Tab-separated table of C-alpha atoms and ligand atoms in Angstrom:
chain	number	residue	atom	x	y	z
A	5	MET	CA	10.394	-61.816	-74.606
A	6	ARG	CA	10.759	-61.889	-70.569
A	7	ALA	CA	9.556	-58.967	-69.058
A	8	ALA	CA	12.161	-56.617	-67.516
A	9	LEU	CA	11.391	-55.968	-64.142
A	10	GLN	CA	12.935	-54.268	-61.704
A	11	GLY	CA	12.659	-53.532	-57.876
A	12	PRO	CA	12.295	-55.845	-54.974
A	13	PRO	CA	12.123	-60.003	-55.329
A	14	LEU	CA	8.414	-61.013	-56.954
A	15	THR	CA	5.495	-62.129	-55.158
A	16	VAL	CA	3.974	-64.932	-56.357
A	17	THR	CA	0.597	-64.442	-57.149
A	18	THR	CA	-1.387	-67.575	-57.865
A	19	ILE	CA	-4.892	-67.915	-60.540
A	20	GLU	CA	-6.914	-70.617	-60.665
A	21	ILE	CA	-9.562	-71.248	-63.437
A	22	ARG	CA	-12.057	-73.686	-63.603
A	23	LEU	CA	-12.963	-74.924	-66.574
A	24	ASP	CA	-16.014	-76.903	-65.368
A	25	GLU	CA	-18.094	-74.039	-64.132
A	26	PRO	CA	-19.384	-72.186	-67.085
A	27	ILE	CA	-20.592	-68.947	-66.050
A	28	GLY	CA	-22.200	-67.922	-69.535
A	29	THR	CA	-21.489	-66.947	-73.331
A	30	ILE	CA	-19.602	-63.522	-73.574
A	31	SER	CA	-22.117	-62.154	-75.900
A	32	PRO	CA	-20.427	-59.917	-78.759
A	33	ARG	CA	-22.842	-57.806	-77.927
A	34	LEU	CA	-20.509	-57.193	-74.449
A	35	TYR	CA	-18.117	-55.573	-76.770
A	36	GLY	CA	-20.004	-53.024	-78.646
A	37	HIS	CA	-18.714	-49.052	-79.354
A	38	PHE	CA	-20.833	-45.597	-79.934
A	39	ALA	CA	-20.320	-43.429	-82.476
A	40	GLU	CA	-21.749	-39.786	-81.514
A	41	HIS	CA	-22.270	-36.657	-83.821
A	42	LEU	CA	-20.381	-35.326	-80.725
A	43	GLY	CA	-16.525	-33.217	-81.416
A	44	ARG	CA	-14.353	-35.327	-84.292
A	45	CYS	CA	-16.069	-38.632	-83.888
A	46	CYS	CA	-18.507	-39.205	-86.495
A	47	TYR	CA	-17.737	-36.043	-88.357
A	48	ASP	CA	-13.678	-36.083	-89.370
A	49	GLY	CA	-12.918	-39.622	-87.196
A	50	LEU	CA	-15.270	-42.051	-89.305
A	51	TRP	CA	-16.569	-39.495	-91.908
A	52	ASP	CA	-14.213	-37.472	-94.398
A	53	SER	CA	-16.664	-34.719	-94.956
A	54	ALA	CA	-14.075	-33.181	-97.781
A	55	GLU	CA	-14.772	-36.295	-100.476
A	56	VAL	CA	-18.324	-35.837	-100.533
A	57	THR	CA	-19.752	-34.809	-104.031
A	58	GLY	CA	-22.323	-35.324	-105.382
A	59	ASP	CA	-24.909	-37.689	-104.201
A	60	HIS	CA	-22.200	-40.589	-104.275
A	61	VAL	CA	-22.161	-42.696	-100.933
A	62	ALA	CA	-19.533	-44.829	-101.842
A	63	GLY	CA	-16.142	-44.663	-99.671
A	64	ARG	CA	-16.929	-41.323	-97.256
A	65	PHE	CA	-15.913	-43.533	-94.348
A	66	ARG	CA	-11.752	-43.321	-93.363
A	67	ARG	CA	-10.661	-46.363	-94.522
A	68	ASP	CA	-7.592	-46.406	-92.782
A	69	VAL	CA	-9.989	-45.918	-89.112
A	70	VAL	CA	-12.614	-48.601	-90.499
A	71	GLU	CA	-9.348	-50.893	-91.142
A	72	ALA	CA	-8.095	-50.760	-87.892
A	73	LEU	CA	-11.838	-50.684	-85.982
A	74	HIS	CA	-12.300	-54.232	-88.338
A	75	GLU	CA	-9.413	-55.775	-86.326
A	76	LEU	CA	-10.710	-54.988	-83.734
A	77	PRO	CA	-13.252	-56.202	-84.068
A	78	VAL	CA	-16.351	-53.528	-83.407
A	79	PRO	CA	-19.805	-56.698	-82.819
A	80	LEU	CA	-22.001	-54.047	-82.188
A	81	LEU	CA	-22.078	-50.169	-82.987
A	82	ARG	CA	-24.754	-47.458	-81.151
A	83	TRP	CA	-25.339	-44.154	-83.195
A	84	PRO	CA	-26.670	-40.874	-83.683
A	85	GLY	CA	-25.863	-40.621	-79.832
A	86	GLY	CA	-26.048	-40.193	-76.961
A	87	CYS	CA	-27.730	-36.594	-75.816
A	88	TYR	CA	-27.852	-35.832	-79.912
A	89	ALA	CA	-30.386	-38.354	-80.618
A	90	ASP	CA	-33.095	-36.371	-78.591
A	91	HIS	CA	-32.440	-33.766	-81.133
A	92	TYR	CA	-31.723	-35.938	-84.291
A	93	HIS	CA	-34.722	-36.118	-86.842
A	94	TRP	CA	-33.905	-39.909	-88.557
A	95	ARG	CA	-35.282	-38.237	-92.298
A	96	ASP	CA	-33.006	-35.371	-92.536
A	97	GLY	CA	-30.402	-38.124	-93.172
A	98	ILE	CA	-31.881	-39.930	-95.773
A	99	GLY	CA	-32.183	-39.262	-99.280
A	100	PRO	CA	-29.574	-37.462	-102.363
A	101	VAL	CA	-27.250	-35.944	-100.366
A	102	SER	CA	-27.318	-32.429	-101.572
A	103	ALA	CA	-30.734	-32.020	-100.686
A	104	ARG	CA	-29.990	-33.041	-97.431
A	105	PRO	CA	-30.446	-29.805	-94.799
A	106	ARG	CA	-28.048	-28.118	-92.494
A	107	ARG	CA	-29.037	-28.703	-89.186
A	108	LEU	CA	-28.364	-27.534	-85.785
A	109	GLY	CA	-27.565	-30.469	-83.934
A	110	MET	CA	-27.073	-30.408	-79.467
A	111	SER	CA	-25.270	-32.599	-77.345
A	112	CYS	CA	-23.344	-32.167	-74.170
A	113	SER	CA	-23.791	-28.674	-74.298
A	114	LEU	CA	-21.921	-28.377	-77.504
A	115	GLN	CA	-23.836	-27.620	-80.296
A	116	VAL	CA	-22.931	-29.078	-83.610
A	117	GLU	CA	-23.188	-28.216	-87.104
A	118	ASP	CA	-24.729	-31.093	-89.003
A	119	ASP	CA	-24.724	-31.381	-92.552
A	120	ASN	CA	-26.523	-35.258	-92.043
A	121	SER	CA	-24.119	-36.437	-94.796
A	122	LEU	CA	-23.712	-39.144	-92.646
A	123	GLY	CA	-27.502	-41.062	-91.984
A	124	THR	CA	-28.927	-44.330	-91.678
A	125	HIS	CA	-28.088	-45.745	-94.802
A	126	GLU	CA	-24.293	-44.563	-94.461
A	127	PHE	CA	-24.361	-45.471	-90.902
A	128	LEU	CA	-26.103	-49.211	-91.848
A	129	GLN	CA	-23.229	-49.971	-94.438
A	130	LEU	CA	-20.396	-49.079	-92.498
A	131	CYS	CA	-21.855	-51.071	-89.901
A	132	ALA	CA	-22.197	-53.953	-92.296
A	133	GLU	CA	-18.708	-53.387	-93.558
A	134	LEU	CA	-17.340	-53.732	-89.997
A	135	GLY	CA	-19.693	-56.150	-88.631
A	136	ALA	CA	-21.001	-55.000	-86.759
A	137	GLU	CA	-24.483	-54.754	-85.081
A	138	PRO	CA	-26.558	-51.642	-85.487
A	139	TYR	CA	-27.880	-50.056	-82.402
A	140	LEU	CA	-30.202	-47.145	-83.120
A	141	ALA	CA	-30.615	-44.109	-80.252
A	142	GLY	CA	-34.257	-42.754	-81.076
A	143	ASN	CA	-35.525	-39.429	-79.889
A	144	VAL	CA	-37.916	-38.748	-77.215
A	145	GLY	CA	-37.127	-35.079	-75.862
A	146	THR	CA	-37.422	-33.285	-79.029
A	147	GLY	CA	-39.472	-36.469	-81.021
A	148	SER	CA	-42.448	-38.801	-81.328
A	149	PRO	CA	-44.232	-42.057	-81.023
A	150	GLN	CA	-45.266	-41.517	-85.393
A	151	GLU	CA	-41.237	-40.380	-85.720
A	152	LEU	CA	-39.631	-43.460	-84.696
A	153	CYS	CA	-42.594	-45.732	-85.399
A	154	ASP	CA	-41.553	-44.222	-88.910
A	155	TRP	CA	-38.118	-44.630	-89.012
A	156	LEU	CA	-38.579	-48.113	-87.285
A	157	GLU	CA	-40.982	-49.114	-90.675
A	158	TYR	CA	-38.266	-47.552	-93.019
A	159	CYS	CA	-35.877	-49.574	-91.220
A	160	ASN	CA	-37.213	-52.819	-91.000
A	161	SER	CA	-40.612	-53.559	-92.156
A	162	PRO	CA	-40.546	-55.962	-95.443
A	163	ARG	CA	-43.903	-54.546	-96.304
A	164	ASP	CA	-45.223	-52.870	-99.451
A	165	THR	CA	-45.710	-49.028	-98.569
A	166	THR	CA	-44.516	-45.994	-99.020
A	167	LEU	CA	-41.701	-45.749	-96.317
A	168	THR	CA	-39.976	-48.779	-97.619
A	169	ARG	CA	-40.291	-47.511	-101.398
A	170	GLU	CA	-38.581	-44.534	-100.479
A	171	ARG	CA	-35.811	-47.075	-98.757
A	172	ALA	CA	-35.652	-48.798	-101.840
A	173	GLY	CA	-35.374	-45.471	-103.967
A	174	ASN	CA	-32.491	-44.376	-101.203
A	175	GLY	CA	-30.736	-47.368	-102.073
A	176	ARG	CA	-31.771	-50.514	-100.249
A	177	ALA	CA	-34.875	-52.762	-101.028
A	178	ALA	CA	-34.008	-55.465	-97.865
A	179	PRO	CA	-35.741	-54.617	-94.927
A	180	PHE	CA	-31.765	-53.815	-92.846
A	181	ASP	CA	-33.499	-55.534	-89.842
A	182	VAL	CA	-31.956	-53.767	-87.404
A	183	ARG	CA	-32.595	-55.129	-83.612
A	184	LEU	CA	-32.153	-52.663	-81.328
A	185	TRP	CA	-33.983	-49.447	-80.812
A	186	GLY	CA	-33.209	-47.126	-78.083
A	187	VAL	CA	-36.256	-45.074	-76.946
A	188	GLY	CA	-34.456	-41.663	-76.226
A	189	ASN	CA	-31.091	-40.939	-73.585
A	190	GLU	CA	-30.449	-39.969	-70.384
A	191	ASN	CA	-33.845	-38.968	-70.302
A	192	TRP	CA	-33.773	-37.472	-66.960
A	193	GLY	CA	-31.362	-35.200	-68.263
A	194	CYS	CA	-30.299	-33.733	-71.532
A	195	GLY	CA	-33.022	-36.345	-72.639
A	196	GLY	CA	-36.014	-33.524	-71.934
A	197	ASN	CA	-35.351	-33.848	-67.900
A	198	PHE	CA	-38.565	-36.055	-67.508
A	199	ASP	CA	-38.513	-37.551	-63.576
A	200	ALA	CA	-39.085	-41.089	-64.026
A	201	VAL	CA	-42.813	-41.485	-63.620
A	202	THR	CA	-43.099	-39.105	-66.508
A	203	TYR	CA	-40.504	-40.738	-68.850
A	204	ALA	CA	-41.669	-44.516	-67.804
A	205	LEU	CA	-45.253	-43.534	-69.147
A	206	GLU	CA	-43.600	-42.076	-71.928
A	207	TYR	CA	-41.765	-44.819	-72.580
A	208	ARG	CA	-44.951	-47.427	-72.386
A	209	ARG	CA	-46.440	-45.144	-74.963
A	210	TYR	CA	-43.753	-45.239	-77.669
A	211	ALA	CA	-42.930	-49.250	-77.000
A	212	THR	CA	-46.389	-50.201	-77.163
A	213	MET	CA	-46.515	-48.139	-80.962
A	214	LEU	CA	-43.436	-49.434	-81.693
A	215	ARG	CA	-44.168	-52.811	-81.194
A	216	HIS	CA	-46.746	-52.788	-83.670
A	217	ILE	CA	-44.452	-52.022	-86.246
A	218	ASP	CA	-42.240	-54.698	-85.467
A	219	PRO	CA	-43.036	-56.881	-82.543
A	220	SER	CA	-39.063	-58.427	-82.674
A	221	ALA	CA	-37.596	-54.889	-82.051
A	222	GLU	CA	-35.369	-54.621	-78.916
A	223	LEU	CA	-36.195	-51.575	-76.935
A	224	VAL	CA	-34.034	-50.367	-74.584
A	225	ILE	CA	-35.658	-48.180	-71.706
A	226	CYS	CA	-33.211	-44.993	-70.227
A	227	GLY	CA	-32.368	-46.325	-66.754
A	228	GLU	CA	-29.859	-43.960	-64.547
A	229	GLU	CA	-28.934	-44.242	-61.151
A	230	ASP	CA	-31.166	-46.715	-58.375
A	231	ASP	CA	-33.847	-45.222	-57.296
A	232	TRP	CA	-34.749	-44.083	-60.866
A	233	ASN	CA	-34.450	-47.633	-62.545
A	234	ALA	CA	-36.542	-49.126	-59.703
A	235	LYS	CA	-39.161	-45.901	-60.014
A	236	LEU	CA	-39.372	-46.455	-63.598
A	237	LEU	CA	-39.427	-50.364	-63.340
A	238	ASP	CA	-42.630	-49.862	-60.559
A	239	THR	CA	-44.330	-47.654	-62.729
A	240	LEU	CA	-44.023	-49.814	-65.699
A	241	ALA	CA	-45.826	-52.754	-63.533
A	242	ALA	CA	-47.776	-54.876	-65.627
A	243	ASP	CA	-46.006	-53.613	-68.643
A	244	VAL	CA	-42.647	-53.644	-68.014
A	245	HIS	CA	-42.269	-57.022	-70.805
A	246	LEU	CA	-42.623	-53.796	-72.777
A	247	VAL	CA	-38.942	-53.532	-71.918
A	248	ASP	CA	-36.006	-55.478	-73.139
A	249	HIS	CA	-32.625	-54.091	-72.077
A	250	LEU	CA	-32.409	-51.204	-69.263
A	251	SER	CA	-29.972	-48.354	-70.021
A	252	ILE	CA	-26.886	-47.218	-67.915
A	253	HIS	CA	-24.113	-45.204	-67.960
A	254	THR	CA	-20.863	-44.999	-66.386
A	255	TYR	CA	-17.962	-42.564	-66.877
A	256	TRP	CA	-15.094	-42.570	-64.015
A	257	ARG	CA	-14.349	-39.217	-62.829
A	258	ASN	CA	-11.803	-39.644	-60.109
A	259	GLY	CA	-8.592	-40.574	-61.422
A	260	GLY	CA	-7.095	-37.087	-61.705
A	261	PRO	CA	-5.588	-35.736	-64.713
A	262	GLU	CA	-5.099	-37.645	-67.942
A	263	THR	CA	-0.986	-37.906	-67.775
A	264	GLY	CA	-0.324	-36.311	-64.937
A	265	PHE	CA	-1.772	-38.142	-62.383
A	266	THR	CA	-0.184	-38.949	-58.862
A	267	GLU	CA	-0.257	-42.668	-57.205
A	268	ASP	CA	-3.697	-42.056	-55.722
A	269	ASP	CA	-5.165	-40.658	-58.735
A	270	TYR	CA	-4.233	-44.025	-61.061
A	271	TYR	CA	-5.151	-46.315	-57.759
A	272	ALA	CA	-8.485	-43.833	-57.923
A	273	LEU	CA	-9.156	-44.814	-61.451
A	274	LEU	CA	-8.843	-48.220	-61.510
A	275	THR	CA	-10.937	-48.879	-57.984
A	276	GLU	CA	-13.685	-46.861	-60.095
A	277	ALA	CA	-13.216	-48.753	-62.791
A	278	ARG	CA	-13.770	-52.061	-60.800
A	279	GLY	CA	-16.908	-50.065	-59.549
A	280	THR	CA	-19.008	-50.246	-62.669
A	281	GLU	CA	-19.674	-54.331	-62.035
A	282	THR	CA	-20.597	-53.937	-58.874
A	283	PHE	CA	-23.039	-50.808	-60.332
A	284	ILE	CA	-24.313	-53.894	-62.775
A	285	GLU	CA	-24.929	-56.002	-60.363
A	286	ARG	CA	-26.863	-53.408	-58.070
A	287	THR	CA	-29.139	-52.769	-61.119
A	288	ALA	CA	-29.373	-56.501	-61.886
A	289	GLU	CA	-30.569	-56.646	-57.910
A	290	ILE	CA	-33.538	-53.991	-59.214
A	291	ILE	CA	-34.632	-55.571	-62.047
A	292	ALA	CA	-34.735	-58.486	-59.955
A	293	ASP	CA	-36.677	-57.013	-57.720
A	294	ALA	CA	-39.238	-55.562	-59.819
A	295	ALA	CA	-39.940	-57.681	-62.957
A	296	GLY	CA	-38.665	-60.759	-61.034
A	297	ASP	CA	-40.065	-64.230	-63.083
A	298	LYS	CA	-42.595	-61.702	-65.147
A	299	GLN	CA	-39.657	-60.892	-67.482
A	300	ARG	CA	-36.454	-60.873	-68.781
A	301	ILE	CA	-34.535	-57.671	-68.652
A	302	GLY	CA	-31.437	-57.046	-69.714
A	303	ILE	CA	-28.657	-54.480	-69.005
A	304	ALA	CA	-27.721	-52.061	-71.322
A	305	LEU	CA	-24.457	-50.518	-70.439
A	306	ASP	CA	-24.711	-48.022	-73.198
A	307	GLU	CA	-21.977	-46.022	-72.833
A	308	TRP	CA	-18.321	-46.607	-70.348
A	309	GLY	CA	-15.256	-45.448	-69.652
A	310	VAL	CA	-12.646	-42.645	-68.079
A	311	TRP	CA	-14.046	-38.660	-68.880
A	312	HIS	CA	-9.950	-37.141	-67.931
A	313	PRO	CA	-10.760	-33.526	-66.852
A	314	GLU	CA	-9.210	-31.703	-69.420
A	315	ALA	CA	-11.854	-33.357	-71.677
A	316	ARG	CA	-14.932	-32.286	-69.491
A	317	ARG	CA	-16.752	-29.170	-70.102
A	318	LEU	CA	-16.501	-27.166	-66.944
A	319	GLY	CA	-13.563	-27.351	-64.681
A	320	PRO	CA	-10.085	-25.118	-64.451
A	321	ALA	CA	-8.364	-28.361	-65.930
A	322	SER	CA	-11.223	-27.779	-69.141
A	323	ARG	CA	-9.151	-28.176	-72.902
A	324	ARG	CA	-10.503	-24.925	-74.958
A	325	PRO	CA	-11.992	-25.281	-77.125
A	326	ILE	CA	-13.951	-27.988	-76.205
A	327	THR	CA	-14.195	-31.477	-78.518
A	328	TYR	CA	-14.337	-34.209	-75.545
A	329	GLU	CA	-10.825	-35.506	-76.911
A	330	GLN	CA	-8.484	-36.723	-74.306
A	331	ALA	CA	-4.877	-38.308	-73.715
A	332	ASN	CA	-5.174	-42.073	-73.887
A	333	THR	CA	-2.455	-44.198	-71.328
A	334	LEU	CA	-1.286	-47.660	-70.211
A	335	ARG	CA	-3.965	-46.779	-66.761
A	336	ASP	CA	-6.681	-46.278	-69.175
A	337	ALA	CA	-6.225	-49.689	-70.730
A	338	LEU	CA	-5.815	-51.267	-67.677
A	339	ALA	CA	-9.374	-49.864	-66.521
A	340	VAL	CA	-10.907	-50.837	-70.040
A	341	ALA	CA	-9.496	-54.599	-68.837
A	342	LEU	CA	-10.374	-54.822	-65.441
A	343	THR	CA	-13.989	-53.359	-66.743
A	344	LEU	CA	-14.161	-56.081	-69.073
A	345	HIS	CA	-14.014	-58.608	-66.571
A	346	GLY	CA	-16.239	-57.993	-64.571
A	347	PHE	CA	-18.466	-57.680	-68.012
A	348	HIS	CA	-17.656	-61.259	-68.332
A	349	ARG	CA	-18.437	-62.386	-65.139
A	350	GLN	CA	-21.998	-60.717	-65.538
A	351	CYS	CA	-22.078	-62.210	-68.874
A	352	ASN	CA	-26.541	-63.484	-67.815
A	353	VAL	CA	-27.673	-60.641	-66.850
A	354	LEU	CA	-25.113	-57.693	-68.937
A	355	THR	CA	-26.615	-58.129	-72.510
A	356	LEU	CA	-24.927	-55.343	-74.548
A	357	ALA	CA	-22.354	-52.528	-73.541
A	358	ASN	CA	-20.705	-49.923	-75.591
A	359	LEU	CA	-17.686	-48.098	-75.350
A	360	ALA	CA	-17.524	-44.216	-75.055
A	361	GLN	CA	-17.031	-43.297	-77.808
A	362	ILE	CA	-15.273	-45.204	-81.046
A	363	VAL	CA	-12.755	-42.194	-82.531
A	364	ASN	CA	-11.223	-39.348	-81.360
A	365	VAL	CA	-14.532	-38.471	-77.916
A	366	LEU	CA	-13.742	-40.052	-74.903
A	367	GLN	CA	-11.637	-42.935	-74.491
A	368	ALA	CA	-11.941	-43.669	-77.986
A	369	PRO	CA	-9.278	-46.645	-79.507
A	370	ILE	CA	-8.869	-44.877	-82.786
A	371	MET	CA	-7.651	-40.894	-82.590
A	372	THR	CA	-7.094	-38.923	-86.025
A	373	ASP	CA	-5.311	-35.813	-86.748
A	374	GLY	CA	-5.865	-35.138	-90.351
A	375	ASP	CA	-4.678	-38.051	-92.065
A	376	ARG	CA	-2.984	-39.772	-89.195
A	377	MET	CA	-4.302	-42.030	-87.360
A	378	TRP	CA	-3.238	-44.236	-84.602
A	379	ARG	CA	-4.490	-46.919	-82.267
A	380	THR	CA	-4.899	-45.845	-78.364
A	381	ALA	CA	-3.538	-47.729	-75.280
A	382	THR	CA	-7.379	-48.975	-75.247
A	383	TYR	CA	-7.376	-50.187	-78.651
A	384	HIS	CA	-4.825	-52.298	-77.359
A	385	ALA	CA	-6.326	-53.417	-74.327
A	386	LEU	CA	-9.722	-53.740	-76.262
A	387	ARG	CA	-7.598	-56.068	-79.134
A	388	LEU	CA	-6.005	-58.102	-76.047
A	389	HIS	CA	-9.593	-59.359	-74.969
A	390	ALA	CA	-10.669	-60.596	-78.660
A	391	ARG	CA	-10.611	-64.074	-78.125
A	392	HIS	CA	-12.829	-63.891	-74.932
A	393	ILE	CA	-15.505	-62.553	-77.653
A	394	ALA	CA	-18.003	-65.445	-78.077
A	395	ALA	CA	-16.563	-67.807	-75.789
A	396	THR	CA	-17.824	-69.135	-72.604
A	397	ALA	CA	-17.031	-67.242	-69.410
A	398	VAL	CA	-15.085	-69.722	-67.064
A	399	PRO	CA	-14.491	-68.251	-63.155
A	400	ALA	CA	-10.369	-67.123	-62.656
A	401	THR	CA	-9.886	-66.680	-59.125
A	402	THR	CA	-6.667	-65.120	-57.459
A	403	ILE	CA	-5.175	-67.466	-54.471
A	404	ALA	CA	-2.664	-65.819	-53.549
A	405	GLY	CA	-0.684	-62.863	-54.240
A	406	ASP	CA	-0.163	-58.955	-53.596
A	407	ILE	CA	-2.940	-57.124	-51.347
A	408	LEU	CA	-3.737	-53.725	-52.840
A	409	SER	CA	-4.517	-51.105	-49.381
A	410	ASP	CA	-7.965	-51.817	-50.173
A	411	GLY	CA	-7.752	-55.199	-49.695
A	412	SER	CA	-8.278	-56.727	-52.821
A	413	ALA	CA	-5.518	-58.759	-55.569
A	414	ALA	CA	-3.539	-57.109	-56.977
A	415	VAL	CA	-3.167	-59.389	-59.835
A	416	THR	CA	-6.354	-60.237	-61.007
A	417	GLY	CA	-7.859	-62.470	-63.863
A	418	SER	CA	-10.671	-63.164	-66.120
A	419	ALA	CA	-10.678	-67.035	-68.582
A	420	SER	CA	-12.475	-68.240	-70.995
A	421	THR	CA	-13.138	-71.063	-72.997
A	422	GLY	CA	-14.354	-71.938	-76.911
A	423	GLY	CA	-12.968	-72.837	-80.185
A	424	HIS	CA	-9.812	-70.767	-79.517
A	425	GLY	CA	-8.619	-73.320	-76.317
A	426	THR	CA	-8.582	-71.088	-73.291
A	427	THR	CA	-7.641	-67.570	-72.903
A	428	ILE	CA	-6.854	-65.472	-69.721
A	429	SER	CA	-6.245	-61.991	-69.504
A	430	ILE	CA	-4.859	-60.781	-66.404
A	431	VAL	CA	-4.049	-57.135	-64.995
A	432	ASN	CA	-1.590	-56.038	-62.415
A	433	GLN	CA	-2.716	-53.217	-60.754
A	434	HIS	CA	0.520	-52.662	-58.738
A	435	TYR	CA	1.286	-49.277	-59.724
A	436	ASP	CA	5.213	-49.845	-58.223
A	437	ARG	CA	5.513	-53.877	-57.839
A	438	GLY	CA	5.702	-56.423	-60.844
A	439	ALA	CA	4.800	-60.325	-59.828
A	440	GLU	CA	5.531	-63.911	-61.034
A	441	VAL	CA	2.158	-65.120	-62.040
A	442	HIS	CA	1.061	-68.868	-61.795
A	443	VAL	CA	-1.864	-70.196	-63.714
A	444	SER	CA	-3.256	-73.773	-62.983
A	445	GLY	CA	-6.563	-75.486	-64.367
A	446	THR	CA	-6.213	-75.687	-68.146
A	447	ARG	CA	-6.802	-78.308	-70.179
A	448	GLY	CA	-5.116	-78.276	-73.878
A	449	SER	CA	-2.921	-79.523	-75.916
A	450	GLY	CA	0.112	-78.413	-74.463
A	451	GLU	CA	0.455	-75.304	-76.746
A	452	ALA	CA	0.938	-71.617	-75.046
A	453	THR	CA	1.057	-68.329	-76.404
A	454	ALA	CA	1.414	-64.527	-74.277
A	455	ASP	CA	1.147	-61.007	-75.049
A	456	LEU	CA	2.183	-58.353	-72.752
A	457	LEU	CA	1.006	-54.379	-72.660
A	458	ALA	CA	3.398	-52.952	-70.272
A	459	ALA	CA	5.156	-49.680	-70.071
A	460	ASP	CA	7.692	-48.030	-67.420
A	461	ASN	CA	5.055	-45.744	-66.871
A	462	PRO	CA	1.899	-45.733	-66.490
A	463	ALA	CA	0.695	-42.604	-68.073
A	464	SER	CA	2.824	-43.703	-71.083
A	465	GLY	CA	0.918	-43.623	-74.227
A	466	ASN	CA	0.511	-43.235	-77.638
A	467	ASP	CA	0.135	-40.070	-80.073
A	468	ALA	CA	0.303	-38.392	-83.500
A	469	GLN	CA	4.010	-38.372	-83.131
A	470	VAL	CA	4.556	-41.730	-81.807
A	471	PRO	CA	1.607	-44.016	-82.860
A	472	ASP	CA	3.392	-47.268	-81.404
A	473	ARG	CA	5.104	-46.227	-77.933
A	474	LEU	CA	2.387	-49.059	-76.403
A	475	ILE	CA	2.244	-51.742	-78.477
A	476	PRO	CA	1.558	-55.315	-77.096
A	477	VAL	CA	4.784	-57.814	-77.175
A	478	PRO	CA	5.147	-61.825	-77.138
A	479	LEU	CA	5.818	-62.396	-73.015
A	480	SER	CA	7.112	-65.598	-72.829
A	481	ILE	CA	6.136	-67.943	-71.119
A	482	ALA	CA	7.226	-71.118	-69.283
A	483	GLY	CA	4.798	-74.473	-68.027
A	484	ASN	CA	2.819	-76.939	-69.020
A	485	ASP	CA	-0.754	-77.827	-68.547
A	486	ARG	CA	-0.375	-80.780	-65.464
A	487	ASP	CA	1.907	-78.549	-63.612
A	488	GLY	CA	1.045	-74.712	-64.338
A	489	TRP	CA	2.004	-72.225	-66.214
A	490	ARG	CA	3.973	-68.923	-65.319
A	491	ILE	CA	4.672	-65.462	-66.420
A	492	ASP	CA	6.640	-62.303	-65.287
A	493	LEU	CA	4.077	-59.269	-64.996
A	494	PRO	CA	5.736	-55.878	-65.017
A	495	PRO	CA	3.677	-53.167	-62.191
A	496	HIS	CA	0.682	-51.864	-63.985
A	497	SER	CA	0.507	-54.360	-67.181
A	498	LEU	CA	-1.711	-56.375	-68.385
A	499	ALA	CA	-1.472	-59.699	-70.219
A	500	THR	CA	-3.719	-62.476	-72.864
A	501	LEU	CA	-2.261	-66.012	-71.786
A	502	SER	CA	-3.796	-68.469	-74.683
A	503	PHE	CA	-3.830	-72.148	-74.345
A	504	GLY	CA	-4.462	-74.516	-77.565
A	505	HIS	CA	-7.537	-76.537	-77.918
A	506	ASN	CA	-8.870	-78.316	-74.404
A	507	ASP	CA	-11.165	-81.447	-76.141
B	606	AHR	O1	-20.635	-39.675	-74.456
B	606	AHR	C1	-21.103	-38.349	-74.597
B	606	AHR	C2	-21.922	-38.073	-73.213
B	606	AHR	O2	-22.260	-38.285	-72.272
B	606	AHR	C3	-23.202	-38.333	-74.560
B	606	AHR	O3	-23.560	-37.252	-75.144
B	606	AHR	C4	-24.475	-38.116	-72.856
B	606	AHR	O4	-25.119	-39.938	-73.253
B	606	AHR	C5	-23.362	-38.857	-71.941
B	606	AHR	O5	-24.354	-37.781	-71.170
C-alpha cells in the first residue's frame, strides 16, 4: 500500500545507516514491562479473580491477554510494585489460595484490597508462559532485610532448608532462579520518605545480607533525580560494589489532555519523550563520576511512559473513580518509538527498562473491559520494534530533511542488525507534513518490507468498540541496497523497514 499523503509537496529526508559502527547489543531487558497491584492491572487485567475456585492455580490468567502479550513479546516483567512493593509481604501470596490473607495494600495513595490469589508462584508461572525474565521488587518501606532474604532464599536456594521445602510443597522443587531484585521502590517518596543518605545506608545493609543468600542476584538500588543519585553513590563509596543497577523513573506529564490535545501539546509530549535519552545520559555521567572503574552499574529505567492528566490522582481533569486508566493514541505510540530509539543508542549504559504498566494502567499496551480485550497504539509501536530485540544497534543519522521548531530533525530513526537482517524504525514527528524518506547504507539480499502505523488524526486510537481502528499496514518501499530505499511517510507516523540478511 502506498500511504495517502495530502498537503504540500514532501520534503526529502535522508537517513544513513552505518552498519560498520556497532553501538552495542539491544538487550531484551530494554523491552521490559511492569505489572503492579494497582487499579485493574493485575487483578482483572492479567488475572481473572472470578475463576478462582479452591486451591487450583492453573488457568486463572486471562488467556486472551497472555496470548497477546506473548506475541508482543514481553522479555522482562517487574512485579508486584511500584509503591505497592513497599507494603507487600511475600508470605501472604504463597500456599493454599483459600488460606491466604486478604490484605489492605497501597499504591499511589490508592488503597488496594488484595486477596493475594496472585502471588509468587503464579507470577513466576506467568513469566514462564510469556518467556519473560522476572524482576521482583522487594519491600523496604514496611519490610526487613530478613523478610527479603527469606524471599530470595525461597525463590533461589538449591539447598535443603525449611523455606525451600516449603517451596517444593507449594509445587516447585527446583529453584526459580530469579536474577533481578529491587531493594525498595521510590524510597525517596512512597517507599518510606527516606533522605538519600539514610536510604543508602539501609540499602547497604539489605544488599550485604542479600548477597550472602545469593551472590549472583542482581540488586537494584532506588534512584531518583541527579542530586539524590549522586548522594546515594557517594554515600556508598567503597561499598558501591553492592549495586548492580540504579533505578530511575520517568513519566511524561506535559502533553496536555489524553485525546483533546493541541498541536503544541503534541510536540510537548514528543519533546518530553525524547528527553528520556538525555536523562539516561545524565544518569550515566553521575554513575561514571561516582563509581568510575570500581563497578559497572547499569541504569534500570524500571518505570517509564506517559501519565495523562485524566489518570492522575489530583487535578481538574482527573477521572473519577481513580483507576489510573487513560486513553492511548497514535501520539503516545510515537512517544514510545522515539524513546525506544534512545534506548538503542544508550544500550551500553541502560541495562533494563519497564514500560508502566502492562495492562489497563497508564501507558498499557493491552486494555480490557469485561470479556473484551484490545491492543492499544502503544502495543503496535512496541510490536513494530520487536525485530530490534537482541540485535546490534548501529547508527542511523538524519542527514537532511524537515526541521522542527526546536531545531531537531522531524524525521528520525534507529537501526539494528542481527539474525533477522537489518531493521530501521523511523518516526515522522511532523504534525501535518509528510516526508519522502531515503534510507542508505543497507547491505542485504535485496529483499525489503515495510510496515506503517498511521492515522489522519494523531489522537486516533483503539477502544473496546473499535479495537482495530489503528493497526500496522504494509507500506510500499522502492529501491535497492546500492542506490538506497525510498518510502513516503504521512505526518505523525511510524514505520519499520526490514531488509534481508546482510551476510
Ligand atoms: O506506576 C504507578 C506508580 O508510579 C508506581 O507505583 C510508582 O513507583 C510511581 O510513582
